[in-house]
XYZ file of C-alpha atoms in Angstrom:
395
model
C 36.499 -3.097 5.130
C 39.588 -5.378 4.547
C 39.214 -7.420 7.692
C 35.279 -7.569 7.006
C 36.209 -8.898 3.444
C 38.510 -11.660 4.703
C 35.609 -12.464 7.685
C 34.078 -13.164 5.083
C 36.308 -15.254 3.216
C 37.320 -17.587 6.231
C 37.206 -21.262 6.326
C 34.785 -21.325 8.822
C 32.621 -19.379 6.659
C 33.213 -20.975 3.430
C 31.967 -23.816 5.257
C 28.845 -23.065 6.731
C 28.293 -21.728 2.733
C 29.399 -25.070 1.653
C 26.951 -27.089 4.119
C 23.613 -24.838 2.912
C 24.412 -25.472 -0.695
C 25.569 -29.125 -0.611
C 22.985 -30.355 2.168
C 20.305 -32.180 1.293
C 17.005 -30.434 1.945
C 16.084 -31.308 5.622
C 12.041 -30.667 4.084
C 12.528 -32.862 0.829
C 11.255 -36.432 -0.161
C 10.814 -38.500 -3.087
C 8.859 -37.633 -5.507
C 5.190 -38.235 -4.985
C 2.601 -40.398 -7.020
C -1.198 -41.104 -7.010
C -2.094 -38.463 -5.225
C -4.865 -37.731 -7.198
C -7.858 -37.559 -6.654
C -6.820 -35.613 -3.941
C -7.192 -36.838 -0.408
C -5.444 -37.478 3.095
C -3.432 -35.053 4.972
C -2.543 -32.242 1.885
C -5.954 -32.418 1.044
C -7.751 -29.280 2.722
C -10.882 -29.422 0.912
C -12.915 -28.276 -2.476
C -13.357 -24.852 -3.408
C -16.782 -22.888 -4.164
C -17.819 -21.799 -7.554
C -19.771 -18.382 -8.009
C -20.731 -16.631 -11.223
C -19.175 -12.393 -12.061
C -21.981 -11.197 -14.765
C -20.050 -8.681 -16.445
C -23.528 -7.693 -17.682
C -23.835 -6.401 -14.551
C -22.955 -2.382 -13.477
C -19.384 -2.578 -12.254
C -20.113 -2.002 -8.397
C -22.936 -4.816 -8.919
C -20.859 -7.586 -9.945
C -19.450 -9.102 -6.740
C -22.752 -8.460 -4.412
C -23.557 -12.235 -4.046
C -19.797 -13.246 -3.743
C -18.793 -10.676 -1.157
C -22.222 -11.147 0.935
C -21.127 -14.976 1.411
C -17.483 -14.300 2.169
C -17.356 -10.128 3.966
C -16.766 -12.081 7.324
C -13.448 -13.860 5.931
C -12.245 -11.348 3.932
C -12.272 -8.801 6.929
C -10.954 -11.461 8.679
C -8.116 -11.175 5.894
C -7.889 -7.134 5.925
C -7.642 -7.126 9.798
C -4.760 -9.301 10.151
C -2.787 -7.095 7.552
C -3.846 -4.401 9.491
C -2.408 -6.013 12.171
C 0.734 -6.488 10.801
C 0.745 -2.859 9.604
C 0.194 -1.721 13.475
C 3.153 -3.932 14.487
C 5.591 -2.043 12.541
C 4.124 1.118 13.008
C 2.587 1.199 16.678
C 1.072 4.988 16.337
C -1.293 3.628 13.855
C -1.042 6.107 11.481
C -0.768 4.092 8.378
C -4.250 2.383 8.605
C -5.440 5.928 9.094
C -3.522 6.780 6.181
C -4.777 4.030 3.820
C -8.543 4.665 5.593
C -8.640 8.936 4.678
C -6.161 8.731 1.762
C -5.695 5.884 -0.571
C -9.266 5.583 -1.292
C -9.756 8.896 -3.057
C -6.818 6.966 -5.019
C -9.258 4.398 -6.221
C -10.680 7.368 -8.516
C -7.260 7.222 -10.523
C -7.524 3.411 -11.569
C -8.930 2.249 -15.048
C -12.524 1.500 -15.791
C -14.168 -0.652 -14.725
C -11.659 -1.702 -11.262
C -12.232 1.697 -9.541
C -16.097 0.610 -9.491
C -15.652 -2.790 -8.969
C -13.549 -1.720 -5.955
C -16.178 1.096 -4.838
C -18.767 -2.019 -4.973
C -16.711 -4.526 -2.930
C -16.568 -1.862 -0.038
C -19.997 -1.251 -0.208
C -21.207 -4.455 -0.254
C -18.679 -5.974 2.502
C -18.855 -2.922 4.621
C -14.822 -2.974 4.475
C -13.495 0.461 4.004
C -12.353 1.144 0.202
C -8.864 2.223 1.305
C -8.242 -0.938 3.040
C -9.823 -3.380 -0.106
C -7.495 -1.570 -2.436
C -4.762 -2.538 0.246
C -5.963 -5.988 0.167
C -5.290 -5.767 -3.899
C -1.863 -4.407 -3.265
C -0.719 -7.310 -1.544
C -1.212 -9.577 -4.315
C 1.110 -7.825 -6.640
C 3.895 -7.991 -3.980
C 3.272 -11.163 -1.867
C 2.570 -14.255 -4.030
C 5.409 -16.846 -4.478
C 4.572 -19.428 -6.827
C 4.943 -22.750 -8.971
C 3.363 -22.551 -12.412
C 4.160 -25.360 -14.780
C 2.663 -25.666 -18.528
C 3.241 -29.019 -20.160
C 2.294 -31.291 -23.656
C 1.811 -34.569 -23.827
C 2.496 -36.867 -26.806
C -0.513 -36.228 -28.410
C -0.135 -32.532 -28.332
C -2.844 -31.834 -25.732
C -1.589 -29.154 -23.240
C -1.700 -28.782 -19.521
C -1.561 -26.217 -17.182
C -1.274 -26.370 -13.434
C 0.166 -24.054 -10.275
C 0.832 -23.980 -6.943
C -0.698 -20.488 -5.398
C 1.724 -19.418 -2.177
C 0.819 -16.545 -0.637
C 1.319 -15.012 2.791
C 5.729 -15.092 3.603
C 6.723 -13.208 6.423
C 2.973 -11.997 6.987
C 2.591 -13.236 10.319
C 4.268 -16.850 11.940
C 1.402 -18.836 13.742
C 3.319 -20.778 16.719
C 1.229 -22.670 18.038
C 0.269 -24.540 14.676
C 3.628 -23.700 12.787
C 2.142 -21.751 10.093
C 1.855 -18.567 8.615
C -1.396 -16.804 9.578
C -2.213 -15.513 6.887
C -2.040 -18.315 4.452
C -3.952 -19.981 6.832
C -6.851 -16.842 6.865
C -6.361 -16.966 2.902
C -8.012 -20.544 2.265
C -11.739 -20.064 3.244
C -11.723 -17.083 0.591
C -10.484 -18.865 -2.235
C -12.820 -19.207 -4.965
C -13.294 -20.613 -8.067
C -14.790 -17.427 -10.724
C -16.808 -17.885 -13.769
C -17.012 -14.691 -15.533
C -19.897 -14.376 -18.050
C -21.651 -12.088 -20.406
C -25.117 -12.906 -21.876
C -25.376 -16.070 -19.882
C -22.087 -17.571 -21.339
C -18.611 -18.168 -19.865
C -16.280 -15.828 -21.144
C -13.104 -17.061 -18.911
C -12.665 -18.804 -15.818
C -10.349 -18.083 -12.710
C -9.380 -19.033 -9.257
C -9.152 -16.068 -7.068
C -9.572 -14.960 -3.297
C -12.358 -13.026 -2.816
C -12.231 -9.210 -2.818
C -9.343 -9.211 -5.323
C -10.295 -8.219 -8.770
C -7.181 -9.273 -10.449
C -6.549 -12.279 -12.063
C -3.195 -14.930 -11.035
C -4.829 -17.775 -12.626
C -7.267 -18.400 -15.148
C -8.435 -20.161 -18.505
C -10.661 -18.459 -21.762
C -12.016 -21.764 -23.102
C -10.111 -23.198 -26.274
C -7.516 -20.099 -26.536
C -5.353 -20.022 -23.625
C -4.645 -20.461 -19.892
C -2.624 -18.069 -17.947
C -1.130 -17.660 -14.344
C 0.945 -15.066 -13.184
C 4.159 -15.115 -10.583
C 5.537 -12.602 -8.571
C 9.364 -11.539 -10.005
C 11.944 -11.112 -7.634
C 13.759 -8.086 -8.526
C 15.784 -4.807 -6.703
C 13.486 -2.566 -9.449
C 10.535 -4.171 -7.850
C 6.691 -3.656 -7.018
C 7.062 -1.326 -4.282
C 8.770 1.103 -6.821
C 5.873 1.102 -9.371
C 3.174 1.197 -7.093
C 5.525 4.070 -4.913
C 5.346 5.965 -7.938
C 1.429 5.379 -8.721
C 0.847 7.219 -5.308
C 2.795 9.990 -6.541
C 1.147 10.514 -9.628
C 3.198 8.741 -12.408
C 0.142 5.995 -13.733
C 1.555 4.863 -16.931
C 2.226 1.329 -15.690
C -0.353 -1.251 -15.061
C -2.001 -3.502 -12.023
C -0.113 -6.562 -12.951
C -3.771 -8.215 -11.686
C -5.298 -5.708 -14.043
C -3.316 -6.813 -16.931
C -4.103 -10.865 -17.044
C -8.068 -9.484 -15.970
C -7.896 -8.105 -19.282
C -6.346 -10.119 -21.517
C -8.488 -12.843 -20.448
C -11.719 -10.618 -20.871
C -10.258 -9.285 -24.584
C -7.390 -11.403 -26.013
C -8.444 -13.113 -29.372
C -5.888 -15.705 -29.360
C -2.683 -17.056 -27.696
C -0.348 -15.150 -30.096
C -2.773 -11.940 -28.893
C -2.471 -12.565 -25.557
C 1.185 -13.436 -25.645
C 1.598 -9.907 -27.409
C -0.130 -8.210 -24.706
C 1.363 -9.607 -21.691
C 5.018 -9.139 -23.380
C 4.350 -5.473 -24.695
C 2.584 -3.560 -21.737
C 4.267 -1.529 -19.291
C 3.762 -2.815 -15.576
C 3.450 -1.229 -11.963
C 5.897 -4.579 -11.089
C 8.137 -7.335 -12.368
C 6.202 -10.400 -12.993
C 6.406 -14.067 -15.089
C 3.553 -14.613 -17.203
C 3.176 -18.320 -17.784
C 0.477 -18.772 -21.116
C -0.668 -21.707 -22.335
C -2.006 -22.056 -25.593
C -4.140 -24.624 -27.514
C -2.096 -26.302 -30.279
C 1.304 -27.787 -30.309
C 4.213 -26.035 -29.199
C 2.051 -23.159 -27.159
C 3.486 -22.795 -23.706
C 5.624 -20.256 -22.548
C 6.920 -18.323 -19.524
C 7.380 -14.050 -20.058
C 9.919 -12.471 -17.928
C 9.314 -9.350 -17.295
C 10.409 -6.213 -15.683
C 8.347 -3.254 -15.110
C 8.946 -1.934 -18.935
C 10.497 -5.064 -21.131
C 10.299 -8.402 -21.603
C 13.720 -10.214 -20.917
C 12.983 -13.533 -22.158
C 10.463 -15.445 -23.376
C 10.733 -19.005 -22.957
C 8.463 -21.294 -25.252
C 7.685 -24.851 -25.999
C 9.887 -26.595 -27.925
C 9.091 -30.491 -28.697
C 11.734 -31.196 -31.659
C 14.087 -29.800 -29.232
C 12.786 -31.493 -26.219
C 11.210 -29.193 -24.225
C 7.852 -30.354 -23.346
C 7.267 -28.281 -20.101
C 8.346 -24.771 -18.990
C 8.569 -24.135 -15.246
C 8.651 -21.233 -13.836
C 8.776 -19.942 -9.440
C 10.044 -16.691 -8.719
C 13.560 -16.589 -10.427
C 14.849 -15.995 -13.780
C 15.652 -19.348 -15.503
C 19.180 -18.437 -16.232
C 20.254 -18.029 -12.616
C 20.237 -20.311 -9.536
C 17.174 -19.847 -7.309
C 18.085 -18.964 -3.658
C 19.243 -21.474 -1.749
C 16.740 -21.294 0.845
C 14.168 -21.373 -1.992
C 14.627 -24.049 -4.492
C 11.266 -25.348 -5.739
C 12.201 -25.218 -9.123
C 14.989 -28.286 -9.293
C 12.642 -31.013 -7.105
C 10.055 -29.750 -9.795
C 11.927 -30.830 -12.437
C 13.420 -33.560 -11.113
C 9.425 -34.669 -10.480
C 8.576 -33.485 -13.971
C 11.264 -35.523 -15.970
C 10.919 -38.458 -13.932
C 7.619 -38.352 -14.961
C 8.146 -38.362 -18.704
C 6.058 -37.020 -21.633
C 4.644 -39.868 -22.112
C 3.044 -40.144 -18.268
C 1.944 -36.607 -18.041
C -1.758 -35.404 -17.417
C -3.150 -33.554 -14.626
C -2.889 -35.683 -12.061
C 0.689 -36.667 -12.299
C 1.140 -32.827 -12.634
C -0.927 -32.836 -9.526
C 1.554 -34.924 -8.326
C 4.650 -33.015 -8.839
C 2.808 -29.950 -7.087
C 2.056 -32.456 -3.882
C 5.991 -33.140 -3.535
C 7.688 -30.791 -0.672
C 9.139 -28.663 -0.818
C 7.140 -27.716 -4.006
C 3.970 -27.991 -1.459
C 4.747 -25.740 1.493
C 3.968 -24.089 4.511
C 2.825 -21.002 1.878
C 0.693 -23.274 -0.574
C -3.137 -22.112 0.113
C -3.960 -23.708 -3.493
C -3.423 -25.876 -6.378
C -5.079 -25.424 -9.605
C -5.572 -27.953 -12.428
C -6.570 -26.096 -16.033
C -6.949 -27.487 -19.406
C -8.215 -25.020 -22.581
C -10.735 -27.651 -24.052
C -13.885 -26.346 -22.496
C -12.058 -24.078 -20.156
C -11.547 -26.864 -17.768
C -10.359 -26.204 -14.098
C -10.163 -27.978 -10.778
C -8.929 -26.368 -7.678
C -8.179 -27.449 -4.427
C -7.280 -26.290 -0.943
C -3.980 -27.634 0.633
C -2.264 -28.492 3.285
C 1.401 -29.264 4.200
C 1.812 -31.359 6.992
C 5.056 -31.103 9.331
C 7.977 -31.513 8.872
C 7.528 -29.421 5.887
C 9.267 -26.353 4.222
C 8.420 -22.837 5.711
C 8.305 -21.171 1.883
């Protein structure tokens, strides 16, 4: 152990240390500008809009969305079956999540087991392998979220949706398959009840969960996945053997968007409720000063980070990493961010200069399937597909 502690310790190794953190990123530029409206080569295209009547029965509510996109989203569930049988040759965990999970979907909360009995019928997917393709989204998704004020007070709120790391390296087009599969199922979600919007969201279709969305004049919300040792896999280990007193991080911004009153209501929520996983919860509020990012872990909040003009904070930023420790090295979106954002200024922000900041690799990736624009007057949100052309950032 000595000798492997001083191997360690070497100059030769204190230099190749010394070159990752002191060399400039081979996948960064300059910050970008007038991107927007969005176009050329990052540009992937517009997404679709589709109405959830939550009038509707439960198993009812995603018919027409899942008849128009059952061919992606199997598309979707095959390749992470695919992935699955690559580990595990003898195929036994697709039988496994086929015969067993779904008589799990029996133990979630009312109204997602339905909603999840409905997708499968509708798509013809089996239910074990759609509540698979819900699992992945607490565990997968590496993100940029960014809430920010203006000089006027009005409040912005934009993110950067990266999903899909180590699920599958495309070689030909140097790419990860499965953010690749991911784009044609993104959609833009208007959920209403008695013919009027109740909140808004961008989602993939087939998930029931919510990562980003807006409830007109109250609040906007995304959600990032938390890097931490006491992470996902643990909670949602334990909801397969029995213990159910956390909840579907997906589950959790799903509701407080259906039922939160208010930002401070929603804030309460998000910072009080026992999870399945570690997550950031990044709310934006409607008034002066409300914008924060909740760090949680699976039974506390660890910090909350607001808003503070008089002090000069006029955006919060959150990826994957606590704020008071360095990101990994390999993974530092969060200092070009800021380094976008303050050049910037208060004075310059909106959402397309935000828009801007998210354009700027390696903020925009090889991940990056989406961006999403949101603003709480009238619940207004913009989404678009992306692209990030080579050389560019693998994550």
């Amino acid at each position: 152990m000595a000798g492997w502690g001083r191997a360690l310790l070497s100059p030769a190794g204190l230099l190749v240390v010394a070159q990752l953190v002191w060399a400039p990123d081979p996948y960064g530029e300059e910050c970008r500008s007038k991107t927007y409206p969005p176009s050329g080569p990052t540009f992937k295209g517009n997404v679709p809009t589709y109405v959830i009547n939550l009038d509707l029965p439960p198993s009812k509510r995603w018919d027409n969305l899942m008849h128009d996109k059952k061919t992606e989203v199997k598309a979707v569930v095959q390749n992470i079956k695919d992935i699955a049988n690559t580990f595990f040759p003898s195929g036994k965990v697709v039988d496994i999540v086929d015969n067993k999970i779904a008589h799990l979907t029996a133990t979630l909360p009312y109204p997602f087991n339905e909603e999840l009995q409905g997708i499968a019928n509708s798509s013809g997917i089996p239910l074990g392998e759609i509540v698979i393709f819900n699992i992945f989204y607490e565990i997968f998704t590496v993100c940029t979220s960014i809430v920010a004020e203006d000089k006027t007070g009005k409040l912005y709120h934009a993110r950067n949706l990266d999903f899909g790391l180590f699920l599958g390296w495309d070689v030909k087009n140097n790419s990860w398959t499965l953010t690749q599969e991911l784009k044609p199922i993104v959609v833009n979600l208007d959920f209403q009840r008695n013919n009027k919007t109740v909140f808004r969201s961008t989602n993939f279709a087939g998930y029931i969960g919510m990562v980003s969305g807006v409830k007109p004049d109250l609040f906007t919300l995304t959600m990032n996945e938390r890097f931490s040792l006491d992470g996902g896999y643990i909670g949602i280990f334990e909801w397969f053997l029995g213990r159910r007193d956390g909840m579907w991080m997906g589950f959790l911004t799903r509701t407080v968007l259906e039922n939160a009153t208010s930002y401070q209501d929603a804030k309460d929520k998000l910072a009080k409720t026992r999870l399945l996983a570690p997550a950031y919860f990044i709310l934006g509020g409607k008034n002066s000063g409300e914008g924060c990012v909740i760090t949680r872990s699976r039974t506390a909040t660890l910090d909350i980070w607001d808003l503070d003009i008089k002090k000069g904070t006029w955006y919060v930023l959150e990826t994957n990493y606590d704020r008071w420790k360095p990101p990994l090295i390999l993974d530092n979106r969060r200092t070009p961010a800021m380094k976008c954002l303050n050049q910037t200024t208060q004075e310059n922000i909106s959402l397309p200069t935000i828009y801007d900041v998210l354009s700027t690799k390696p903020v925009l990736n090889k991940l990056t399937v989406c961006t999403t624009l949101m603003e709480v007057y009238n619940g207004h949100t913009e989404t678009y597909l992306r692209e990030c052309p080579d050389p560019c950032s693998p994550w």
